[in-house]
Short mmCIF file of C-alpha atoms and ligand atoms in Angstrom, two decimals:
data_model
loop_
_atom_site.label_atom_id
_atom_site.label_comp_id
_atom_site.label_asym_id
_atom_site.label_seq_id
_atom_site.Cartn_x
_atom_site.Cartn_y
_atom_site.Cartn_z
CA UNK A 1 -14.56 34.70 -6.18
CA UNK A 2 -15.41 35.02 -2.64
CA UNK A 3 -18.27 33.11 -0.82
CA UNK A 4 -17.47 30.23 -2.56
CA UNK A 5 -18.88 26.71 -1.38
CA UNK A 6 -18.48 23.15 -1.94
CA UNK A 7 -21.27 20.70 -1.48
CA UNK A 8 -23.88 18.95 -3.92
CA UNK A 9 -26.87 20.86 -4.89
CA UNK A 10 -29.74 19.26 -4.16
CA UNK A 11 -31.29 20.16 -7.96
CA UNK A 12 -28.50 19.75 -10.34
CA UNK A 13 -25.72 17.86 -8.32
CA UNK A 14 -22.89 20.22 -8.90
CA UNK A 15 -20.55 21.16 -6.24
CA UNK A 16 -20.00 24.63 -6.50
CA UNK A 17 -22.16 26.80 -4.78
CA UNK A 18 -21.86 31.13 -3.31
CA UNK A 19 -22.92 32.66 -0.25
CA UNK A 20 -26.87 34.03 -1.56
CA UNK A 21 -28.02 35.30 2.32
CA UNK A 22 -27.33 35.62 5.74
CA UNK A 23 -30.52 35.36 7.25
CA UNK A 24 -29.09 34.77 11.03
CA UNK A 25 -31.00 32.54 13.46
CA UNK A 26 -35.02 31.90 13.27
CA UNK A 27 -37.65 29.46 14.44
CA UNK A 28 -39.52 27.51 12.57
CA UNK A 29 -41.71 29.40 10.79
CA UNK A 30 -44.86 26.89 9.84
CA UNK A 31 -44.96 23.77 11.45
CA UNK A 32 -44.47 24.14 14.59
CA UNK A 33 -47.57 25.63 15.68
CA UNK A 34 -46.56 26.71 19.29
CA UNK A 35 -49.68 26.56 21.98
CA UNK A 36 -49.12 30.19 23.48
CA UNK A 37 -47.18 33.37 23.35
CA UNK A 38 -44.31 32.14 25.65
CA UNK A 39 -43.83 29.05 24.06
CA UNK A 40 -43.32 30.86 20.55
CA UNK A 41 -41.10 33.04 22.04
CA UNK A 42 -38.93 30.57 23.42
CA UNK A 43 -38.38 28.18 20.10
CA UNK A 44 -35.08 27.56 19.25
CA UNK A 45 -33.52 29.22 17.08
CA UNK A 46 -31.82 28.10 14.03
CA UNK A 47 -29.24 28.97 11.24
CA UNK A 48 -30.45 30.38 7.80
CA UNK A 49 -26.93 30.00 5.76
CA UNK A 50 -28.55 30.12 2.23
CA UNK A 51 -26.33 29.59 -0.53
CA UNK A 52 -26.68 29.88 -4.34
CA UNK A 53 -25.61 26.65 -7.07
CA UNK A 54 -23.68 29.06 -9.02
CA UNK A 55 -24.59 25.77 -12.31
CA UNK A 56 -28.24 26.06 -12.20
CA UNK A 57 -29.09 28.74 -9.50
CA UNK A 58 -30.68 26.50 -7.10
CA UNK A 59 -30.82 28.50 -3.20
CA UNK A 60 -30.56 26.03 -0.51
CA UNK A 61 -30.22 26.33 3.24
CA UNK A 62 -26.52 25.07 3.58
CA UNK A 63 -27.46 24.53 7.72
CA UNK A 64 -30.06 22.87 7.13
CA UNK A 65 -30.78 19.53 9.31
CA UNK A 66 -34.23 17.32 8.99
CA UNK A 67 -33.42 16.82 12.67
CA UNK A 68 -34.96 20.50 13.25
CA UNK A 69 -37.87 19.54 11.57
CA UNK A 70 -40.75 17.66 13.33
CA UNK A 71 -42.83 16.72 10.34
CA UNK A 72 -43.86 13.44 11.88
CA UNK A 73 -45.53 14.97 14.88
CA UNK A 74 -46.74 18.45 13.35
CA UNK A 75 -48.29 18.25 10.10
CA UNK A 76 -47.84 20.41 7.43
CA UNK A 77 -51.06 22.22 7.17
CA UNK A 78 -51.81 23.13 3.87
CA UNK A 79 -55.45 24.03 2.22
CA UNK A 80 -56.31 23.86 -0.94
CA UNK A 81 -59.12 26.45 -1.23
CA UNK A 82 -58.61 29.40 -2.30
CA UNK A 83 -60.60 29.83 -5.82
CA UNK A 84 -57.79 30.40 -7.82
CA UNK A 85 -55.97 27.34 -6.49
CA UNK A 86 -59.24 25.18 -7.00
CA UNK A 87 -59.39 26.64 -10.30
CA UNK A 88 -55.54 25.69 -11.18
CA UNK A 89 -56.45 22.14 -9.68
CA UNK A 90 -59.55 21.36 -11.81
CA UNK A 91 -57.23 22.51 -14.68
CA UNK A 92 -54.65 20.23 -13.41
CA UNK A 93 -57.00 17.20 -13.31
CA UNK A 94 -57.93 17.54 -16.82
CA UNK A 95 -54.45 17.19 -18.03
CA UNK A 96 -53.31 14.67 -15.92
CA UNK A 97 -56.63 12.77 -17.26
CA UNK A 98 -55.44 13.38 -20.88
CA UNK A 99 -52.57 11.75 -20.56
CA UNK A 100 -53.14 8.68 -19.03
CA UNK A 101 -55.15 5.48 -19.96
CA UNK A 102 -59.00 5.38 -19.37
CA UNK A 103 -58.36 2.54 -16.50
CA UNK A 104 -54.80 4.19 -14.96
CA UNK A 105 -52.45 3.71 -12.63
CA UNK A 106 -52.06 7.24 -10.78
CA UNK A 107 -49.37 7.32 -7.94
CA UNK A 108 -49.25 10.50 -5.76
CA UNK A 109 -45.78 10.85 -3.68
CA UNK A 110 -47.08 13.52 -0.76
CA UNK A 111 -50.77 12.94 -1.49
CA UNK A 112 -51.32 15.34 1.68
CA UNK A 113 -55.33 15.74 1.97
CA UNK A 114 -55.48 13.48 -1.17
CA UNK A 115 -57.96 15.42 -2.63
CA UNK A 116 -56.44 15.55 -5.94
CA UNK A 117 -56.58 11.50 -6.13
CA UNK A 118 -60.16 11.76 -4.84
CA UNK A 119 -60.66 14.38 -7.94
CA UNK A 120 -59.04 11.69 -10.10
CA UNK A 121 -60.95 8.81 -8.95
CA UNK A 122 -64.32 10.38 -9.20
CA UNK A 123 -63.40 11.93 -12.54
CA UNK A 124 -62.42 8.99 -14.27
CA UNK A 125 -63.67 5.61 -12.03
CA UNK A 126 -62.15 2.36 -12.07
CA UNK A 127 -58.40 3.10 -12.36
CA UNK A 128 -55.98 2.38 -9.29
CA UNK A 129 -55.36 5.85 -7.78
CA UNK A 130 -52.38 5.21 -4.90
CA UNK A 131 -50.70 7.66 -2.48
CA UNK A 132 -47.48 7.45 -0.45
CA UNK A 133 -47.17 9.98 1.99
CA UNK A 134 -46.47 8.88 5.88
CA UNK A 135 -47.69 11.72 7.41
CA UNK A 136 -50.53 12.45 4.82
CA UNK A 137 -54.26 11.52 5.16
CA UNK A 138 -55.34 7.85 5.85
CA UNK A 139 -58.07 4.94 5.19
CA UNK A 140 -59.60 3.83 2.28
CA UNK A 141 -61.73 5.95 -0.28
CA UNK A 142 -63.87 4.52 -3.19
CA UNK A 143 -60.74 3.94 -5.46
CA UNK A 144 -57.89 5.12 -3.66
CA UNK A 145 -55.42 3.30 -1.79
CA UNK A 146 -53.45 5.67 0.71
CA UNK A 147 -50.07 4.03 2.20
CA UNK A 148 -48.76 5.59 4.91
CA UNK A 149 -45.02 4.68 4.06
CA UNK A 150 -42.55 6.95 1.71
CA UNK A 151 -42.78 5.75 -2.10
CA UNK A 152 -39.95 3.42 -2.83
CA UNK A 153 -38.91 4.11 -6.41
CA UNK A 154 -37.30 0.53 -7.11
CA UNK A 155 -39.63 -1.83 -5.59
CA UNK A 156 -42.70 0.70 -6.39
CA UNK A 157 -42.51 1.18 -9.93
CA UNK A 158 -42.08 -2.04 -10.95
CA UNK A 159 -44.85 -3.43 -8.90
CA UNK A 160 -47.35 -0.16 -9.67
CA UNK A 161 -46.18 0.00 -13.12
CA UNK A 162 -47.81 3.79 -12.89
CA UNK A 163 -49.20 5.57 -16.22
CA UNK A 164 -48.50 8.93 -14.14
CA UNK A 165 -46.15 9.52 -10.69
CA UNK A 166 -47.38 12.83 -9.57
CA UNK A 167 -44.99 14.87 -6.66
CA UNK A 168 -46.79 18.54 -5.84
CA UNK A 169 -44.63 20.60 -3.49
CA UNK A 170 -42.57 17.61 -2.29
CA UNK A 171 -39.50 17.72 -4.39
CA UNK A 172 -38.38 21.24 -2.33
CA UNK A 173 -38.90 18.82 0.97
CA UNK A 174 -36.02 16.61 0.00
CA UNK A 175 -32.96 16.44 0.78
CA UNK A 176 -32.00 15.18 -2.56
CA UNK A 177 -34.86 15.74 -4.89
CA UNK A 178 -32.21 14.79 -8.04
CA UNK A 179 -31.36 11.39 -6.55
CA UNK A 180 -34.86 10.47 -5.88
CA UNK A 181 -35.84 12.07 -9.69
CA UNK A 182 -32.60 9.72 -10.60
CA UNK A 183 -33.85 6.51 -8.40
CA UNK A 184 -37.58 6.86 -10.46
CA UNK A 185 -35.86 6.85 -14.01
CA UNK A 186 -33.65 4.36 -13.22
CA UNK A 187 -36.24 2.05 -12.24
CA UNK A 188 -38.53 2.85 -15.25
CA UNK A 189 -35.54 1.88 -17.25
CA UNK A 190 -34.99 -1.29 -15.32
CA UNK A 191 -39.00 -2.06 -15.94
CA UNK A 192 -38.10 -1.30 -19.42
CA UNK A 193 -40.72 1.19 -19.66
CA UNK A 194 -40.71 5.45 -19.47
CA UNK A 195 -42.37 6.59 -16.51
CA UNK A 196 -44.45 10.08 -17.23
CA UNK A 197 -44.47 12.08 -14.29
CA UNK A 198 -45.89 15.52 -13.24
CA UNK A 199 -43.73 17.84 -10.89
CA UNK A 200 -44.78 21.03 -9.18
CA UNK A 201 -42.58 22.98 -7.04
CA UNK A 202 -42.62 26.77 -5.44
CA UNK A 203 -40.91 28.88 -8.06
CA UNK A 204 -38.67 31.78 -6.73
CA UNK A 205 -37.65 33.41 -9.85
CA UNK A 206 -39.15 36.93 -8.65
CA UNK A 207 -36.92 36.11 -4.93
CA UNK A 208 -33.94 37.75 -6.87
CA UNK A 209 -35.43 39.81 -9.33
CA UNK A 210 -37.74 41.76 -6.41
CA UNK A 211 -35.05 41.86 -3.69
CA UNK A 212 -37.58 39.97 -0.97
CA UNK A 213 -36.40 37.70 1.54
CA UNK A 214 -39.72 36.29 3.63
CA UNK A 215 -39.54 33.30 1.48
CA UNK A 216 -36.40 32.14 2.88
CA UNK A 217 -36.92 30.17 6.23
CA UNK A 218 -35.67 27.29 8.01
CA UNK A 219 -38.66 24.61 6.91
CA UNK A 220 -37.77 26.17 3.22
CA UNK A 221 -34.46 24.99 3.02
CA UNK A 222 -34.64 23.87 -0.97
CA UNK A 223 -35.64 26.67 -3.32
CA UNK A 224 -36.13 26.06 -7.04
CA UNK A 225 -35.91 28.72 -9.93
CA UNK A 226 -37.45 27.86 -13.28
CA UNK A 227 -33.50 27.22 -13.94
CA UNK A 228 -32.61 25.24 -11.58
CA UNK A 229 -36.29 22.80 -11.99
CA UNK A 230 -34.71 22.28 -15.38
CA UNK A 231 -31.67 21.74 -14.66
CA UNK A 232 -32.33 18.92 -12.60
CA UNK A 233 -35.13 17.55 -14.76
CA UNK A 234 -32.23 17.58 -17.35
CA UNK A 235 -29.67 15.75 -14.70
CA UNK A 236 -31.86 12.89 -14.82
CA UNK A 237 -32.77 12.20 -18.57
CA UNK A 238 -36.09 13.46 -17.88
CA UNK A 239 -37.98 14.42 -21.43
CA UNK A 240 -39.85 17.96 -20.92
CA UNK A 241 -43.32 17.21 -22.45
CA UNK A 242 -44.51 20.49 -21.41
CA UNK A 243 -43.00 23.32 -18.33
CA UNK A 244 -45.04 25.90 -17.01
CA UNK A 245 -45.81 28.37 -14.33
CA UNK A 246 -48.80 29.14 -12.46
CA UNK A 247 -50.03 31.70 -9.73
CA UNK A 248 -48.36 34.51 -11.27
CA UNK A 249 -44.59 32.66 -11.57
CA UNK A 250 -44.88 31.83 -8.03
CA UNK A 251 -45.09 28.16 -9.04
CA UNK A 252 -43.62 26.07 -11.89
CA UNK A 253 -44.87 23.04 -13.09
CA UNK A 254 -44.20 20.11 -15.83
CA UNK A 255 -45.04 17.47 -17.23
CA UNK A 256 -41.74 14.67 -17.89
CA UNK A 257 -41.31 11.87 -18.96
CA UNK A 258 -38.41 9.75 -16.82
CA UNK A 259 -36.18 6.88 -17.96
CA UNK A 260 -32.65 6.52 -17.42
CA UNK A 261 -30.05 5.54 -20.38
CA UNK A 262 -29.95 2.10 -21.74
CA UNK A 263 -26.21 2.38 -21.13
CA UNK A 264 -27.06 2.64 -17.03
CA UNK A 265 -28.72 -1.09 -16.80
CA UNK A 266 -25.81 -2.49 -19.09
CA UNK A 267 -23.60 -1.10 -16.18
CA UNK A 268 -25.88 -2.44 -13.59
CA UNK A 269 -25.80 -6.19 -14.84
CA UNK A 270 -21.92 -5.50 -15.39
CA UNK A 271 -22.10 -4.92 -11.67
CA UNK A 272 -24.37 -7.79 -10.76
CA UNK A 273 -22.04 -10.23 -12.91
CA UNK A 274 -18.56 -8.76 -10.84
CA UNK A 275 -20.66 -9.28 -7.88
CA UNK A 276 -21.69 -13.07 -8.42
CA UNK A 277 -17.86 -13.58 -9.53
CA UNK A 278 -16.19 -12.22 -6.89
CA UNK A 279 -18.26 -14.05 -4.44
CA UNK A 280 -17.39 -17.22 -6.54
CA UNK A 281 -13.88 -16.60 -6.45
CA UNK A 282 -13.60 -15.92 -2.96
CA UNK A 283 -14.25 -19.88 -2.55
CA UNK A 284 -12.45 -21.35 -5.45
CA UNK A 285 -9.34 -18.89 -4.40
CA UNK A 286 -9.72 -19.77 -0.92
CA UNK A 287 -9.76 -23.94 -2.29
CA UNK A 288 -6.46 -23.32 -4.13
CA UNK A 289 -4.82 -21.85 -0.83
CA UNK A 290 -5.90 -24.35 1.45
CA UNK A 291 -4.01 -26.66 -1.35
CA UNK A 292 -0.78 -24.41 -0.92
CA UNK A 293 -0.81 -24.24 2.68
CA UNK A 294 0.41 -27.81 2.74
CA UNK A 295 3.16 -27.77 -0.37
CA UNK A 296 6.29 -28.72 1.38
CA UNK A 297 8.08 -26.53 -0.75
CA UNK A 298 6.83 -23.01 0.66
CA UNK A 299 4.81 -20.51 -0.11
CA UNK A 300 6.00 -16.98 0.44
CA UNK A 301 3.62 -13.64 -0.18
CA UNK A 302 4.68 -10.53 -1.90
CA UNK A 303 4.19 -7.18 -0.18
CA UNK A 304 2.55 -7.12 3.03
CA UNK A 305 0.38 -3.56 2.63
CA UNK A 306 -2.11 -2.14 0.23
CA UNK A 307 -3.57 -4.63 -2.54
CA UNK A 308 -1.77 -7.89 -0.72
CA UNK A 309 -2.67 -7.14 2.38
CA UNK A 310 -6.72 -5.97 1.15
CA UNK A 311 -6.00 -9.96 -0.89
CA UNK A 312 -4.76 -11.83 2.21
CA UNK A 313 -7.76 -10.61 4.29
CA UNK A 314 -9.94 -11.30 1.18
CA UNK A 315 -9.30 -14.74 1.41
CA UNK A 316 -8.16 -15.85 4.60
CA UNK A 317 -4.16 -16.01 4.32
CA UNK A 318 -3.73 -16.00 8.24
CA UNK A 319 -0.29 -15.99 9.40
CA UNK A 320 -0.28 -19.87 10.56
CA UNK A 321 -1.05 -21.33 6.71
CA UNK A 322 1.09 -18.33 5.37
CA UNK A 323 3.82 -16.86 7.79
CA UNK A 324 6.10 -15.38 4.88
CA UNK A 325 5.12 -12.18 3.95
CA UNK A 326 8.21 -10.46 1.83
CA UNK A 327 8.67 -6.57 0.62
CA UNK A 328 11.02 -4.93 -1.58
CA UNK A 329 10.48 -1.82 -0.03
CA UNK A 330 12.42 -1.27 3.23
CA UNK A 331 10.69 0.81 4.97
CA UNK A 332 7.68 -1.52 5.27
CA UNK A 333 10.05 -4.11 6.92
CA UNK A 334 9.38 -5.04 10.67
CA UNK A 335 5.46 -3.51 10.44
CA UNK A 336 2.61 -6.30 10.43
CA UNK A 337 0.27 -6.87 7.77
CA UNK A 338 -3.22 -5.32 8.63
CA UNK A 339 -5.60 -7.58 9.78
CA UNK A 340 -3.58 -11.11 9.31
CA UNK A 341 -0.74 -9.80 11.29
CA UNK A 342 2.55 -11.76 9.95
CA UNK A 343 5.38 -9.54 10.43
CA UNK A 344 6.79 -7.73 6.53
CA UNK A 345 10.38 -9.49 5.98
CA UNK A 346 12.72 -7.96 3.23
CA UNK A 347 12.24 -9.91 0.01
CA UNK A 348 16.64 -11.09 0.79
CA UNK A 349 14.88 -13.73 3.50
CA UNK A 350 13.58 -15.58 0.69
CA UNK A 351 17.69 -15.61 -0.56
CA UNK A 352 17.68 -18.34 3.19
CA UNK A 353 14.45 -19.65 3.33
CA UNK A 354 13.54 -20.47 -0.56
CA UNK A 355 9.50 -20.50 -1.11
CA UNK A 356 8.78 -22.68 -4.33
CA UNK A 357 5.67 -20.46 -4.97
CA UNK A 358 5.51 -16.81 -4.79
CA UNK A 359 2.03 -14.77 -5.12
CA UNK A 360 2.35 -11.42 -5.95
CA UNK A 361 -1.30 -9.87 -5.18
CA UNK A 362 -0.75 -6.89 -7.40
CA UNK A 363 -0.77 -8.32 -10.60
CA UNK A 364 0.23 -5.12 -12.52
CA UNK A 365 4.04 -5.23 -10.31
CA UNK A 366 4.46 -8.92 -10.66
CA UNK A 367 7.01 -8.80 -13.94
CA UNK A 368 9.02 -5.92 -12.39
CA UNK A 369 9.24 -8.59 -9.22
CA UNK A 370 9.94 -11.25 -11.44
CA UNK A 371 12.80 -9.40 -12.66
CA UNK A 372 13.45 -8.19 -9.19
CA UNK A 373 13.59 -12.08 -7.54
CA UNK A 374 15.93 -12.60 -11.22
CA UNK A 375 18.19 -10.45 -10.08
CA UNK A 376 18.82 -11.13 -6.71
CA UNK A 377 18.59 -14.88 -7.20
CA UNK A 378 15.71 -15.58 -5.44
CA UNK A 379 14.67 -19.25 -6.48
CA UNK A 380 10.97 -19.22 -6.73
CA UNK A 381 9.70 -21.69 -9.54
CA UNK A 382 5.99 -20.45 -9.48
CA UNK A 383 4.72 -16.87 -9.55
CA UNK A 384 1.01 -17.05 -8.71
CA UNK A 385 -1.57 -14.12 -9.05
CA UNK A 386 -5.28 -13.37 -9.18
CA UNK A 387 -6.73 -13.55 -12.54
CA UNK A 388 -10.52 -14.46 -14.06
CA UNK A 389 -11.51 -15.91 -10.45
CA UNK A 390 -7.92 -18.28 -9.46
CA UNK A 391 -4.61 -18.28 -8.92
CA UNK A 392 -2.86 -18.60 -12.43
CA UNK A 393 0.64 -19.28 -13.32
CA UNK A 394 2.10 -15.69 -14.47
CA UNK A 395 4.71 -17.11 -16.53
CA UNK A 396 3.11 -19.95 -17.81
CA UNK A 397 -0.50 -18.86 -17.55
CA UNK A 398 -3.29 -17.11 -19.48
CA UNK A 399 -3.67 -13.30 -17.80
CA UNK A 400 -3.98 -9.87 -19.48
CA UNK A 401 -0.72 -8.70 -17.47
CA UNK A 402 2.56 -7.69 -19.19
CA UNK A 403 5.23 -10.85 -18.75
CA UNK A 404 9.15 -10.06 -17.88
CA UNK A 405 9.94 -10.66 -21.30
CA UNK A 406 7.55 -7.99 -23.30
CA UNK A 407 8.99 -4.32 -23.98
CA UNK A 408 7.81 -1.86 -20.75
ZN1 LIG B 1 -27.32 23.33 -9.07
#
């Protein structure tokens, strides 16, 4: 297939994308509100390289950079009142009112003009009704807190604990409207709670069925079809309460309901319990080498590159504690270990200069070397490697790794 692409779609995450249109080089088309006819004429131009998810049919603007885009100085004008639209939003207010508690907890992400959480507020009093958007309108209104910072999906849900988290034309803004739809449900799963959630986003269904194109510009760089809004309500768990279009399928809306797999916090305290370990072993490993540093009767280190060298610089085996650093591989002989710098001897130096312990930092290789050191009568009483947080005895030891002895 020609045209094809690789790069993550911003709706559904999948990497394989086709060429959808060439649209050249353009200005900005809406926020950049030049003053006068010369300085319009002489806006930079830039690249509209739109490409197609060929998984959920998501368009994006593969040239794309948030660099070109001065939303902090040039706000995004955008007014709400046209009758139709007023007459979408009342009907919008009602159903965002029907599904939350009669004192709620409504967070807007973009609140723009916040006239929607004024709607809210004066509709049904009392509730908390908070926006996030850092270029969006400021100070306080009877009931609504407006925060001029970007809503923070791990620190903000749990402290909001929101009956509703409403985004209207924001998701398309994003870079990666999937990871922050994954980032929300992740949280609500980490407050142990679902998160409901109402999502509204340009709909370009009729782009590809009518041919046009004027919906394609640089500012535009994320463009959902009823497809690919699915698809990447469906890449992050979300439960489809209800999806639906307005303004004649120029828009598609739904309401979700987002919270990630139990099976994702399991494998985020996994994580956190790795995390606290290795720290832990990193000082009781580092104890046991300062211990070995001194034995009179040597210590010598197995392979000088990859795992042992990532294990020496893990814990601090410098090269005047631990100067023997042996390899059974030739060709690594005479290089220097990354980082430490002792220089990689041939495993045969151990056959003049015996080293009463040996550690052998990959613990999956360490019976093939014991069998190795075996054979070439390499003396080495001990065969230490990393296990559970120490440095255990392989042969005499309790470890998970296959001894000399057992069957390959
Ligand atoms: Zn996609």
């Amino acid at each position: 297939m020609s045209g094809a692409r690789t790069g993550a779609c911003p709706a559904c995450g999948h990497h394989v994308a086709v060429d959808f249109f060439d649209g050249g080089e353009q200005p900005l088309a809406t926020i950049a509100w030049p003053g006068n006819a010369e300085e319009a004429r002489a806006m930079p131009r830039l690249p509209l390289d739109f490409v197609q998810c060929v998984n959920c049919t998501h368009i994006h603007n593969a040239a794309f950079d948030y660099a070109h885009v001065p939303y902090s100085s040039k706000p995004n004008r955008m007014f709400n009142s046209g009758a139709a639209w007023s007459a979408f939003m009342r009907g919008l207010v009602e159903r965002i009112l029907a599904r939350v508690p009669a004192i709620p907890v409504v967070v807007e992400v973009g609140h723009g003009d916040a006239s929607l959480l004024a709607a809210l507020a004066q509709l049904r009093p009392g509730g908390r009704y908070i926006g996030f958007d850092p270029h969006g309108a400021t100070g306080g209104r009877e009931g609504i807190e407006l925060r001029a910072e970007l809503f923070d999906p791990p620190g903000h849900v749990a402290a909001l604990a929101p009956d509703i988290v409403v985004a209207r034309h924001v998701l398309e803004h994003l870079e990666s409207p999937l990871s922050f739809l994954q980032s929300i449900a992740f949280a609500a799963a980490a407050a142990g709670r679902d998160v409901p959630a109402y999502f509204e986003v340009p709909c370009v269904d009729r782009l590809q069925e009518t041919g046009r194109t004027a919906d394609l510009y640089y500012e535009h760089s994320s463009q959902f079809t009823t497809r690919s809004f699915t698809a990447m309500l469906e890449a992050c768990g979300a439960r489809i309460d209800s999806l639906a279009h307005a303004y004649d399928r120029e828009v598609v809306t739904a309401f979700v309901s987002l919270r990630a797999p139990a099976g994702h916090c399991e494998a985020a305290r996994a994580a956190g319990q790795y995390r606290a370990s290795a720290r832990e072993s990193r000082s009781a490993i580092a104890r046991q080498l300062e211990a070995l540093a001194g034995d009179p009767g040597g210590v010598a280190i197995w392979g000088g590159t990859g795992k042992s060298a990532a294990f020496m610089n893990r814990y601090g085996c410098d090269a005047t504690r631990f100067p023997v650093v042996v390899d059974s591989d030739r060709s690594k002989v005479g290089t220097f270990v990354p980082g430490t710098g002792q220089e990689i001897r041939f495993r045969d130096w151990l056959k003049d200069h015996p080293a009463r312990t040996l550690i052998v930092p990959p613990q999956w290789r360490a019976a093939d070397i014991v069998r190795e050191i075996r054979r070439e009568g390499i003396g080495a009483s001990r065969i230490l490697i990393e296990h559970g947080g120490a440095l255990v005895d392989f042969l005499a030891g309790e470890h998970p790794y296959q001894r000399p002895e057992e069957p390959a």
